[in-house]
């Protein structure tokens, strides 16, 4: 046996160590595409892309994981009582497959991680109700008749099945109205909460949180009132910012504290045209101490209004909690607007969530309450008897929810008029770039990361999600 020179052995050993330590990862960039003409629907592309050190003259979307912003809580929908009833009515095997596809990331699953619930009925319930209604002329300030029995048929069973699939799911509760005996008009629609019932209504929230917890359902956050400046829904309740501040500082905050409730208190929950509403409440130091953040919809105003609230109170969180798709919808135009405005726009303006309204409806957009319910709200899915199908909100949310798990952090990426985008780093170290070609033409652009580029092409009006490992390097 021939003996090797010790210096040669040392060199070989060093080379071996270097090859294990220093050879860069060359795994490609994976991508998923949805086209406005439906020719691709959240479709994984077969051929991975690869980073290169060769530069070109394409548009550059520069991703910088050294600049970090808010941590994301999740993406999803409002699970209305009507949605739960329709979903629970599917045949067992079909329901199981549907829930897995919506709430798991396995296979084609989109991994929904956040749900908003109505506390009592919403306008997409079959009937109006609260958890503590009384006969006309009677009151119940001790809440002796409080009960979530109406939710035990569909909503609670559905949530239990969903949580079994995704135990980390976060849930927000939002009331459309207080019990009618607490209101100055004693009706489901409109009216305001009487100050003498502030304490009772605060305890109503506590009883709701505790009743759901007894069913194994943790309410992570509550908003004070869905759309407090829109008393036209059925049900609904009008609440000024001054009223909301008074309710929080004199009742809800202290009652939560006394009861040991850790559920987050979130204010406003209405349109971006009134950033002054949450700012007014947050300017009250007595109310401010109990508030986690503010929630927004976008039926009015600009998504940039969220940043105005962040700039005024950078230590408070922001949530985007509702946006409808009007049926029957226009898939191409709705895809473009929802991805560019909500899925990229809301997180770029500090929102920790993006939630669409609503999860499920039937082909006639039912159920909805009479005289003030939404008669044309297109669900993320349509349930037609024993079958279900996917609509635009399934794909607009899915382009992010499948890839950006809770705990992911938004990171820097430069905005571009043609390619709207937002970037994240997941807890596992994956980088995710969600894009929308807002232009009328096909666009070829670069994803630039750590001085290297991947070139890719998106058709006009197409959404694309790109993922790669943060250690990925050029071949």
mmCIF file of C-alpha atoms in Angstrom, residues 71-448:
data_model
loop_
_atom_site.group_PDB
_atom_site.id
_atom_site.type_symbol
_atom_site.label_atom_id
_atom_site.label_comp_id
_atom_site.label_asym_id
_atom_site.label_seq_id
_atom_site.Cartn_x
_atom_site.Cartn_y
_atom_site.Cartn_z
ATOM 1 C CA UNK A 71 -44.959 39.767 11.841
ATOM 2 C CA UNK A 72 -47.956 38.203 10.104
ATOM 3 C CA UNK A 73 -50.836 36.595 12.016
ATOM 4 C CA UNK A 74 -52.467 34.901 9.038
ATOM 5 C CA UNK A 75 -54.713 34.967 5.978
ATOM 6 C CA UNK A 76 -58.249 33.776 5.495
ATOM 7 C CA UNK A 77 -61.943 34.556 5.504
ATOM 8 C CA UNK A 78 -64.986 35.269 7.598
ATOM 9 C CA UNK A 79 -66.663 31.990 8.474
ATOM 10 C CA UNK A 80 -70.233 33.282 8.681
ATOM 11 C CA UNK A 81 -72.971 31.205 10.259
ATOM 12 C CA UNK A 82 -74.380 30.758 6.770
ATOM 13 C CA UNK A 83 -71.019 29.520 5.485
ATOM 14 C CA UNK A 84 -70.824 27.002 8.324
ATOM 15 C CA UNK A 85 -74.326 25.696 7.623
ATOM 16 C CA UNK A 86 -73.617 25.165 3.928
ATOM 17 C CA UNK A 87 -70.255 23.501 4.575
ATOM 18 C CA UNK A 88 -71.650 21.277 7.298
ATOM 19 C CA UNK A 89 -74.371 20.129 4.910
ATOM 20 C CA UNK A 90 -71.937 18.529 2.465
ATOM 21 C CA UNK A 91 -71.634 14.719 2.417
ATOM 22 C CA UNK A 92 -69.037 13.609 4.999
ATOM 23 C CA UNK A 93 -66.352 12.553 2.502
ATOM 24 C CA UNK A 94 -66.786 15.695 0.401
ATOM 25 C CA UNK A 95 -66.683 17.914 3.493
ATOM 26 C CA UNK A 96 -63.511 16.240 4.752
ATOM 27 C CA UNK A 97 -61.763 16.714 1.397
ATOM 28 C CA UNK A 98 -62.926 20.341 1.166
ATOM 29 C CA UNK A 99 -61.725 21.243 4.667
ATOM 30 C CA UNK A 100 -58.361 19.628 4.058
ATOM 31 C CA UNK A 101 -57.896 21.587 0.834
ATOM 32 C CA UNK A 102 -58.823 24.884 2.497
ATOM 33 C CA UNK A 103 -57.079 24.547 5.868
ATOM 34 C CA UNK A 104 -54.076 22.316 5.177
ATOM 35 C CA UNK A 105 -51.024 23.141 3.065
ATOM 36 C CA UNK A 106 -50.600 19.484 2.009
ATOM 37 C CA UNK A 107 -50.975 18.781 -1.689
ATOM 38 C CA UNK A 108 -53.213 21.409 -3.257
ATOM 39 C CA UNK A 109 -54.202 22.838 0.136
ATOM 40 C CA UNK A 110 -54.045 26.615 0.604
ATOM 41 C CA UNK A 111 -53.442 26.546 4.369
ATOM 42 C CA UNK A 112 -55.931 29.127 5.645
ATOM 43 C CA UNK A 113 -54.585 30.275 9.017
ATOM 44 C CA UNK A 114 -57.074 32.910 10.214
ATOM 45 C CA UNK A 115 -60.859 33.055 10.498
ATOM 46 C CA UNK A 116 -63.187 35.849 11.534
ATOM 47 C CA UNK A 117 -66.517 34.903 13.130
ATOM 48 C CA UNK A 118 -69.628 36.931 13.774
ATOM 49 C CA UNK A 119 -70.527 37.142 17.467
ATOM 50 C CA UNK A 120 -74.194 36.256 17.006
ATOM 51 C CA UNK A 121 -75.723 36.737 13.569
ATOM 52 C CA UNK A 122 -74.144 38.618 10.667
ATOM 53 C CA UNK A 123 -76.008 39.796 7.594
ATOM 54 C CA UNK A 124 -75.037 36.460 6.008
ATOM 55 C CA UNK A 125 -76.944 34.425 8.561
ATOM 56 C CA UNK A 126 -80.323 32.871 7.781
ATOM 57 C CA UNK A 127 -81.917 34.839 10.634
ATOM 58 C CA UNK A 128 -81.083 37.593 13.096
ATOM 59 C CA UNK A 129 -80.107 36.610 16.639
ATOM 60 C CA UNK A 130 -77.754 37.387 19.508
ATOM 61 C CA UNK A 131 -76.724 35.147 22.379
ATOM 62 C CA UNK A 132 -78.908 36.938 24.906
ATOM 63 C CA UNK A 133 -82.246 38.011 23.417
ATOM 64 C CA UNK A 134 -85.205 38.671 25.709
ATOM 65 C CA UNK A 135 -88.962 39.075 25.193
ATOM 66 C CA UNK A 136 -90.071 42.617 24.386
ATOM 67 C CA UNK A 137 -89.823 44.898 27.393
ATOM 68 C CA UNK A 138 -87.545 42.567 29.382
ATOM 69 C CA UNK A 139 -83.842 42.941 30.164
ATOM 70 C CA UNK A 140 -81.158 40.615 31.531
ATOM 71 C CA UNK A 141 -78.241 42.700 32.876
ATOM 72 C CA UNK A 142 -76.865 39.655 34.738
ATOM 73 C CA UNK A 143 -76.866 37.694 31.435
ATOM 74 C CA UNK A 144 -78.546 34.728 33.055
ATOM 75 C CA UNK A 145 -80.015 33.716 29.691
ATOM 76 C CA UNK A 146 -76.754 33.908 27.721
ATOM 77 C CA UNK A 147 -76.342 30.909 25.403
ATOM 78 C CA UNK A 148 -74.446 29.980 22.229
ATOM 79 C CA UNK A 149 -76.892 27.133 21.590
ATOM 80 C CA UNK A 150 -77.667 28.466 18.095
ATOM 81 C CA UNK A 151 -74.027 27.847 17.123
ATOM 82 C CA UNK A 152 -73.965 24.236 18.305
ATOM 83 C CA UNK A 153 -75.605 22.820 15.180
ATOM 84 C CA UNK A 154 -73.160 24.055 12.525
ATOM 85 C CA UNK A 155 -70.580 26.685 13.528
ATOM 86 C CA UNK A 156 -69.041 24.975 16.549
ATOM 87 C CA UNK A 157 -68.874 21.504 14.900
ATOM 88 C CA UNK A 158 -67.288 23.047 11.792
ATOM 89 C CA UNK A 159 -64.699 24.903 13.868
ATOM 90 C CA UNK A 160 -63.800 21.728 15.725
ATOM 91 C CA UNK A 161 -63.165 19.920 12.427
ATOM 92 C CA UNK A 162 -61.131 22.856 11.118
ATOM 93 C CA UNK A 163 -59.010 23.116 14.275
ATOM 94 C CA UNK A 164 -58.298 19.380 14.071
ATOM 95 C CA UNK A 165 -56.734 20.071 10.652
ATOM 96 C CA UNK A 166 -54.974 23.299 11.676
ATOM 97 C CA UNK A 167 -54.545 23.521 15.474
ATOM 98 C CA UNK A 168 -52.667 26.822 15.104
ATOM 99 C CA UNK A 169 -55.616 28.576 13.443
ATOM 100 C CA UNK A 170 -56.277 32.060 14.855
ATOM 101 C CA UNK A 171 -59.837 33.270 15.321
ATOM 102 C CA UNK A 172 -61.316 36.760 15.615
ATOM 103 C CA UNK A 173 -64.857 37.476 16.821
ATOM 104 C CA UNK A 174 -66.810 40.498 15.567
ATOM 105 C CA UNK A 175 -70.357 41.425 16.679
ATOM 106 C CA UNK A 176 -72.847 42.920 14.245
ATOM 107 C CA UNK A 177 -75.051 44.083 17.128
ATOM 108 C CA UNK A 178 -75.480 43.961 20.879
ATOM 109 C CA UNK A 179 -78.581 42.197 22.242
ATOM 110 C CA UNK A 180 -81.523 44.362 21.241
ATOM 111 C CA UNK A 181 -82.585 45.127 24.830
ATOM 112 C CA UNK A 182 -79.241 46.915 25.314
ATOM 113 C CA UNK A 183 -79.922 49.314 22.403
ATOM 114 C CA UNK A 184 -81.767 52.620 22.275
ATOM 115 C CA UNK A 185 -84.026 51.421 19.429
ATOM 116 C CA UNK A 186 -84.447 47.857 20.769
ATOM 117 C CA UNK A 187 -84.036 46.536 17.212
ATOM 118 C CA UNK A 188 -81.521 44.385 15.364
ATOM 119 C CA UNK A 189 -80.907 47.013 12.722
ATOM 120 C CA UNK A 190 -79.275 50.339 13.622
ATOM 121 C CA UNK A 191 -79.550 52.006 16.981
ATOM 122 C CA UNK A 192 -76.799 52.504 19.559
ATOM 123 C CA UNK A 193 -75.642 50.800 22.740
ATOM 124 C CA UNK A 194 -77.068 52.456 25.862
ATOM 125 C CA UNK A 195 -74.335 53.565 28.306
ATOM 126 C CA UNK A 196 -76.195 51.926 31.192
ATOM 127 C CA UNK A 197 -75.531 48.571 29.556
ATOM 128 C CA UNK A 198 -71.802 49.058 28.935
ATOM 129 C CA UNK A 199 -70.914 46.743 31.834
ATOM 130 C CA UNK A 200 -73.422 44.106 30.749
ATOM 131 C CA UNK A 201 -72.160 44.203 27.177
ATOM 132 C CA UNK A 202 -68.546 43.861 28.333
ATOM 133 C CA UNK A 203 -69.571 40.763 30.303
ATOM 134 C CA UNK A 204 -71.349 39.512 27.159
ATOM 135 C CA UNK A 205 -67.952 39.449 25.407
ATOM 136 C CA UNK A 206 -66.443 37.582 28.363
ATOM 137 C CA UNK A 207 -69.226 34.991 28.330
ATOM 138 C CA UNK A 208 -68.771 34.514 24.572
ATOM 139 C CA UNK A 209 -65.012 33.976 24.902
ATOM 140 C CA UNK A 210 -65.493 31.573 27.799
ATOM 141 C CA UNK A 211 -68.303 29.643 26.076
ATOM 142 C CA UNK A 212 -66.185 29.139 22.967
ATOM 143 C CA UNK A 213 -63.173 28.136 25.071
ATOM 144 C CA UNK A 214 -65.331 25.476 26.748
ATOM 145 C CA UNK A 215 -65.794 24.016 23.246
ATOM 146 C CA UNK A 216 -62.037 24.015 22.617
ATOM 147 C CA UNK A 217 -62.185 27.174 20.484
ATOM 148 C CA UNK A 218 -59.820 29.991 21.471
ATOM 149 C CA UNK A 219 -60.835 33.506 20.457
ATOM 150 C CA UNK A 220 -57.546 35.305 19.815
ATOM 151 C CA UNK A 221 -59.079 38.741 19.220
ATOM 152 C CA UNK A 222 -62.365 40.620 19.169
ATOM 153 C CA UNK A 223 -63.367 43.788 17.387
ATOM 154 C CA UNK A 224 -65.815 46.043 19.213
ATOM 155 C CA UNK A 225 -68.328 46.392 16.376
ATOM 156 C CA UNK A 226 -68.461 45.418 12.707
ATOM 157 C CA UNK A 227 -68.758 48.567 10.582
ATOM 158 C CA UNK A 228 -69.782 50.935 13.401
ATOM 159 C CA UNK A 229 -70.562 53.744 10.943
ATOM 160 C CA UNK A 230 -72.949 51.629 8.824
ATOM 161 C CA UNK A 231 -76.265 51.124 10.632
ATOM 162 C CA UNK A 232 -78.014 49.875 7.471
ATOM 163 C CA UNK A 233 -77.006 46.213 7.706
ATOM 164 C CA UNK A 234 -79.342 43.700 9.284
ATOM 165 C CA UNK A 235 -78.114 43.288 11.996
ATOM 166 C CA UNK A 236 -76.033 46.387 12.762
ATOM 167 C CA UNK A 237 -75.278 48.976 15.451
ATOM 168 C CA UNK A 238 -74.033 52.555 15.215
ATOM 169 C CA UNK A 239 -71.084 53.515 17.390
ATOM 170 C CA UNK A 240 -69.109 56.775 17.316
ATOM 171 C CA UNK A 241 -65.383 56.793 18.129
ATOM 172 C CA UNK A 242 -66.163 58.600 21.376
ATOM 173 C CA UNK A 243 -68.694 55.907 22.319
ATOM 174 C CA UNK A 244 -66.209 53.161 21.465
ATOM 175 C CA UNK A 245 -63.480 54.805 23.557
ATOM 176 C CA UNK A 246 -65.855 55.199 26.500
ATOM 177 C CA UNK A 247 -67.016 51.589 26.258
ATOM 178 C CA UNK A 248 -63.433 50.306 26.232
ATOM 179 C CA UNK A 249 -62.036 52.422 29.046
ATOM 180 C CA UNK A 250 -65.013 52.214 31.410
ATOM 181 C CA UNK A 251 -66.186 48.656 30.712
ATOM 182 C CA UNK A 252 -64.537 46.261 28.277
ATOM 183 C CA UNK A 253 -60.911 46.858 29.241
ATOM 184 C CA UNK A 254 -61.418 46.712 33.016
ATOM 185 C CA UNK A 255 -63.863 43.762 32.748
ATOM 186 C CA UNK A 256 -61.401 41.779 30.606
ATOM 187 C CA UNK A 257 -58.622 42.559 33.077
ATOM 188 C CA UNK A 258 -60.707 41.511 36.085
ATOM 189 C CA UNK A 259 -61.760 38.282 34.373
ATOM 190 C CA UNK A 260 -58.215 37.437 33.282
ATOM 191 C CA UNK A 261 -59.192 37.555 29.578
ATOM 192 C CA UNK A 262 -56.145 37.794 27.295
ATOM 193 C CA UNK A 263 -58.131 38.133 24.056
ATOM 194 C CA UNK A 264 -56.930 41.148 22.043
ATOM 195 C CA UNK A 265 -59.207 44.198 21.816
ATOM 196 C CA UNK A 266 -59.265 45.652 18.302
ATOM 197 C CA UNK A 267 -61.068 48.861 17.381
ATOM 198 C CA UNK A 268 -62.905 50.325 14.378
ATOM 199 C CA UNK A 269 -63.357 47.409 11.863
ATOM 200 C CA UNK A 270 -64.601 49.642 9.062
ATOM 201 C CA UNK A 271 -63.493 51.514 5.950
ATOM 202 C CA UNK A 272 -60.136 53.120 5.225
ATOM 203 C CA UNK A 273 -61.769 56.491 4.483
ATOM 204 C CA UNK A 274 -61.916 57.230 8.231
ATOM 205 C CA UNK A 275 -58.458 56.724 9.764
ATOM 206 C CA UNK A 276 -59.470 59.501 12.162
ATOM 207 C CA UNK A 277 -61.851 57.042 13.871
ATOM 208 C CA UNK A 278 -59.183 54.733 15.350
ATOM 209 C CA UNK A 279 -56.773 57.634 15.851
ATOM 210 C CA UNK A 280 -59.410 59.441 17.953
ATOM 211 C CA UNK A 281 -59.790 56.385 20.200
ATOM 212 C CA UNK A 282 -56.055 55.769 20.472
ATOM 213 C CA UNK A 283 -55.551 59.414 21.447
ATOM 214 C CA UNK A 284 -57.473 58.626 24.648
ATOM 215 C CA UNK A 285 -54.798 57.245 27.006
ATOM 216 C CA UNK A 286 -57.352 55.514 29.254
ATOM 217 C CA UNK A 287 -58.741 53.554 26.297
ATOM 218 C CA UNK A 288 -55.375 53.169 24.559
ATOM 219 C CA UNK A 289 -53.910 51.003 27.334
ATOM 220 C CA UNK A 290 -56.373 48.179 26.577
ATOM 221 C CA UNK A 291 -56.165 48.264 22.775
ATOM 222 C CA UNK A 292 -54.050 45.932 20.639
ATOM 223 C CA UNK A 293 -54.765 47.659 17.322
ATOM 224 C CA UNK A 294 -57.199 48.718 14.601
ATOM 225 C CA UNK A 295 -59.068 46.822 11.871
ATOM 226 C CA UNK A 296 -60.028 47.991 8.393
ATOM 227 C CA UNK A 297 -62.255 47.232 5.408
ATOM 228 C CA UNK A 298 -61.885 48.858 1.983
ATOM 229 C CA UNK A 299 -65.342 49.743 0.673
ATOM 230 C CA UNK A 300 -64.202 53.349 0.921
ATOM 231 C CA UNK A 301 -60.859 55.156 1.091
ATOM 232 C CA UNK A 302 -57.349 54.041 0.175
ATOM 233 C CA UNK A 303 -55.335 51.160 1.595
ATOM 234 C CA UNK A 304 -52.542 53.648 2.380
ATOM 235 C CA UNK A 305 -54.711 54.982 5.230
ATOM 236 C CA UNK A 306 -53.493 52.049 7.321
ATOM 237 C CA UNK A 307 -50.003 53.526 7.225
ATOM 238 C CA UNK A 308 -51.355 56.830 8.548
ATOM 239 C CA UNK A 309 -52.599 55.019 11.652
ATOM 240 C CA UNK A 310 -49.292 53.159 11.948
ATOM 241 C CA UNK A 311 -47.362 56.418 11.730
ATOM 242 C CA UNK A 312 -49.533 57.943 14.461
ATOM 243 C CA UNK A 313 -49.285 54.870 16.733
ATOM 244 C CA UNK A 314 -46.423 52.609 15.582
ATOM 245 C CA UNK A 315 -46.724 50.438 18.697
ATOM 246 C CA UNK A 316 -50.300 49.375 17.795
ATOM 247 C CA UNK A 317 -51.132 46.601 15.337
ATOM 248 C CA UNK A 318 -53.187 46.780 12.153
ATOM 249 C CA UNK A 319 -55.528 44.184 10.667
ATOM 250 C CA UNK A 320 -57.355 43.959 7.363
ATOM 251 C CA UNK A 321 -60.560 42.096 8.192
ATOM 252 C CA UNK A 322 -63.054 42.247 5.324
ATOM 253 C CA UNK A 323 -63.562 42.782 1.602
ATOM 254 C CA UNK A 324 -66.339 41.316 -0.503
ATOM 255 C CA UNK A 325 -66.492 40.113 -4.091
ATOM 256 C CA UNK A 326 -69.773 41.170 -5.698
ATOM 257 C CA UNK A 327 -71.423 38.294 -7.513
ATOM 258 C CA UNK A 328 -71.304 37.030 -10.152
ATOM 259 C CA UNK A 329 -67.954 38.812 -10.389
ATOM 260 C CA UNK A 330 -65.394 39.241 -13.146
ATOM 261 C CA UNK A 331 -62.578 36.784 -12.486
ATOM 262 C CA UNK A 332 -59.848 38.636 -14.408
ATOM 263 C CA UNK A 333 -60.597 42.092 -12.990
ATOM 264 C CA UNK A 334 -61.296 40.799 -9.487
ATOM 265 C CA UNK A 335 -58.011 38.851 -9.465
ATOM 266 C CA UNK A 336 -56.072 41.939 -10.476
ATOM 267 C CA UNK A 337 -57.714 44.207 -7.890
ATOM 268 C CA UNK A 338 -57.727 41.815 -4.939
ATOM 269 C CA UNK A 339 -54.116 40.679 -5.325
ATOM 270 C CA UNK A 340 -52.647 44.100 -6.098
ATOM 271 C CA UNK A 341 -54.747 46.127 -3.643
ATOM 272 C CA UNK A 342 -55.307 43.717 -0.764
ATOM 273 C CA UNK A 343 -52.785 40.883 -0.878
ATOM 274 C CA UNK A 344 -49.845 43.181 -1.606
ATOM 275 C CA UNK A 345 -51.299 46.530 -0.519
ATOM 276 C CA UNK A 346 -52.561 45.707 2.973
ATOM 277 C CA UNK A 347 -49.344 44.051 4.222
ATOM 278 C CA UNK A 348 -47.245 46.807 2.646
ATOM 279 C CA UNK A 349 -49.281 49.177 4.823
ATOM 280 C CA UNK A 350 -48.544 47.237 8.029
ATOM 281 C CA UNK A 351 -51.534 44.893 8.219
ATOM 282 C CA UNK A 352 -50.892 41.603 10.054
ATOM 283 C CA UNK A 353 -53.835 39.865 8.342
ATOM 284 C CA UNK A 354 -55.737 39.857 5.077
ATOM 285 C CA UNK A 355 -59.242 38.411 5.369
ATOM 286 C CA UNK A 356 -61.789 38.197 2.561
ATOM 287 C CA UNK A 357 -65.561 38.131 3.029
ATOM 288 C CA UNK A 358 -67.022 35.456 3.066
ATOM 289 C CA UNK A 359 -65.976 31.792 3.003
ATOM 290 C CA UNK A 360 -69.029 30.125 1.431
ATOM 291 C CA UNK A 361 -72.408 30.877 -0.152
ATOM 292 C CA UNK A 362 -74.820 28.978 -2.368
ATOM 293 C CA UNK A 363 -75.344 29.789 -6.095
ATOM 294 C CA UNK A 364 -77.942 32.438 -5.156
ATOM 295 C CA UNK A 365 -75.527 34.012 -2.600
ATOM 296 C CA UNK A 366 -77.608 32.679 0.285
ATOM 297 C CA UNK A 367 -78.147 32.609 3.154
ATOM 298 C CA UNK A 368 -78.614 36.254 4.091
ATOM 299 C CA UNK A 369 -80.865 38.076 6.503
ATOM 300 C CA UNK A 370 -84.031 39.720 5.159
ATOM 301 C CA UNK A 371 -84.186 43.507 4.752
ATOM 302 C CA UNK A 372 -80.531 44.459 5.019
ATOM 303 C CA UNK A 373 -78.491 41.318 4.358
ATOM 304 C CA UNK A 374 -75.996 41.103 1.493
ATOM 305 C CA UNK A 375 -77.864 39.657 -1.505
ATOM 306 C CA UNK A 376 -74.891 39.388 -3.894
ATOM 307 C CA UNK A 377 -71.847 38.406 -1.801
ATOM 308 C CA UNK A 378 -69.852 35.800 -3.719
ATOM 309 C CA UNK A 379 -68.207 33.314 -1.395
ATOM 310 C CA UNK A 380 -64.617 32.146 -1.739
ATOM 311 C CA UNK A 381 -66.342 28.859 -2.524
ATOM 312 C CA UNK A 382 -69.833 28.125 -3.821
ATOM 313 C CA UNK A 383 -71.656 25.169 -2.305
ATOM 314 C CA UNK A 384 -74.365 23.773 -4.532
ATOM 315 C CA UNK A 385 -76.067 21.001 -2.655
ATOM 316 C CA UNK A 386 -73.547 18.160 -2.446
ATOM 317 C CA UNK A 387 -70.739 19.788 -4.454
ATOM 318 C CA UNK A 388 -68.469 22.806 -4.094
ATOM 319 C CA UNK A 389 -66.453 25.007 -6.432
ATOM 320 C CA UNK A 390 -63.780 27.687 -6.045
ATOM 321 C CA UNK A 391 -64.135 31.384 -6.785
ATOM 322 C CA UNK A 392 -61.767 34.330 -7.035
ATOM 323 C CA UNK A 393 -61.224 34.867 -3.278
ATOM 324 C CA UNK A 394 -60.041 31.256 -2.951
ATOM 325 C CA UNK A 395 -57.168 32.011 -5.327
ATOM 326 C CA UNK A 396 -56.406 35.594 -4.241
ATOM 327 C CA UNK A 397 -55.969 34.495 -0.629
ATOM 328 C CA UNK A 398 -54.401 31.158 -1.580
ATOM 329 C CA UNK A 399 -51.545 32.866 -3.419
ATOM 330 C CA UNK A 400 -50.309 34.011 0.001
ATOM 331 C CA UNK A 401 -51.837 31.707 2.635
ATOM 332 C CA UNK A 402 -50.312 28.542 1.162
ATOM 333 C CA UNK A 403 -46.798 29.927 1.472
ATOM 334 C CA UNK A 404 -46.756 32.548 4.236
ATOM 335 C CA UNK A 405 -47.340 30.809 7.554
ATOM 336 C CA UNK A 406 -48.203 32.696 10.774
ATOM 337 C CA UNK A 407 -45.047 34.121 12.290
ATOM 338 C CA UNK A 408 -43.629 35.050 8.895
ATOM 339 C CA UNK A 409 -42.155 38.541 8.701
ATOM 340 C CA UNK A 410 -42.735 41.012 5.913
ATOM 341 C CA UNK A 411 -39.412 42.041 4.414
ATOM 342 C CA UNK A 412 -38.428 44.784 1.992
ATOM 343 C CA UNK A 413 -39.091 44.702 -1.726
ATOM 344 C CA UNK A 414 -39.270 47.700 -4.018
ATOM 345 C CA UNK A 415 -42.697 48.533 -5.404
ATOM 346 C CA UNK A 416 -43.215 48.815 -9.140
ATOM 347 C CA UNK A 417 -46.203 50.241 -11.025
ATOM 348 C CA UNK A 418 -46.309 47.259 -13.381
ATOM 349 C CA UNK A 419 -45.456 44.468 -10.934
ATOM 350 C CA UNK A 420 -47.185 45.005 -7.587
ATOM 351 C CA UNK A 421 -45.504 42.840 -4.955
ATOM 352 C CA UNK A 422 -44.820 42.048 -1.320
ATOM 353 C CA UNK A 423 -42.134 39.798 0.214
ATOM 354 C CA UNK A 424 -41.876 37.669 3.347
ATOM 355 C CA UNK A 425 -39.485 35.434 5.232
ATOM 356 C CA UNK A 426 -41.121 32.432 6.875
ATOM 357 C CA UNK A 427 -40.108 30.976 10.255
ATOM 358 C CA UNK A 428 -38.506 28.103 8.317
ATOM 359 C CA UNK A 429 -36.239 30.491 6.396
ATOM 360 C CA UNK A 430 -38.108 30.432 3.087
ATOM 361 C CA UNK A 431 -38.441 33.661 1.142
ATOM 362 C CA UNK A 432 -41.770 34.364 -0.556
ATOM 363 C CA UNK A 433 -42.570 37.010 -3.169
ATOM 364 C CA UNK A 434 -46.236 37.564 -4.108
ATOM 365 C CA UNK A 435 -46.681 39.482 -7.348
ATOM 366 C CA UNK A 436 -49.381 40.833 -9.658
ATOM 367 C CA UNK A 437 -48.830 42.024 -13.218
ATOM 368 C CA UNK A 438 -51.056 45.085 -13.154
ATOM 369 C CA UNK A 439 -50.094 46.173 -16.644
ATOM 370 C CA UNK A 440 -51.941 45.428 -19.927
ATOM 371 C CA UNK A 441 -48.894 43.584 -21.318
ATOM 372 C CA UNK A 442 -46.777 40.560 -20.532
ATOM 373 C CA UNK A 443 -43.865 41.599 -18.299
ATOM 374 C CA UNK A 444 -40.443 39.991 -17.975
ATOM 375 C CA UNK A 445 -38.772 40.995 -14.728
ATOM 376 C CA UNK A 446 -36.023 39.995 -12.331
ATOM 377 C CA UNK A 447 -36.278 38.872 -8.747
ATOM 378 C CA UNK A 448 -33.038 40.245 -7.339
#
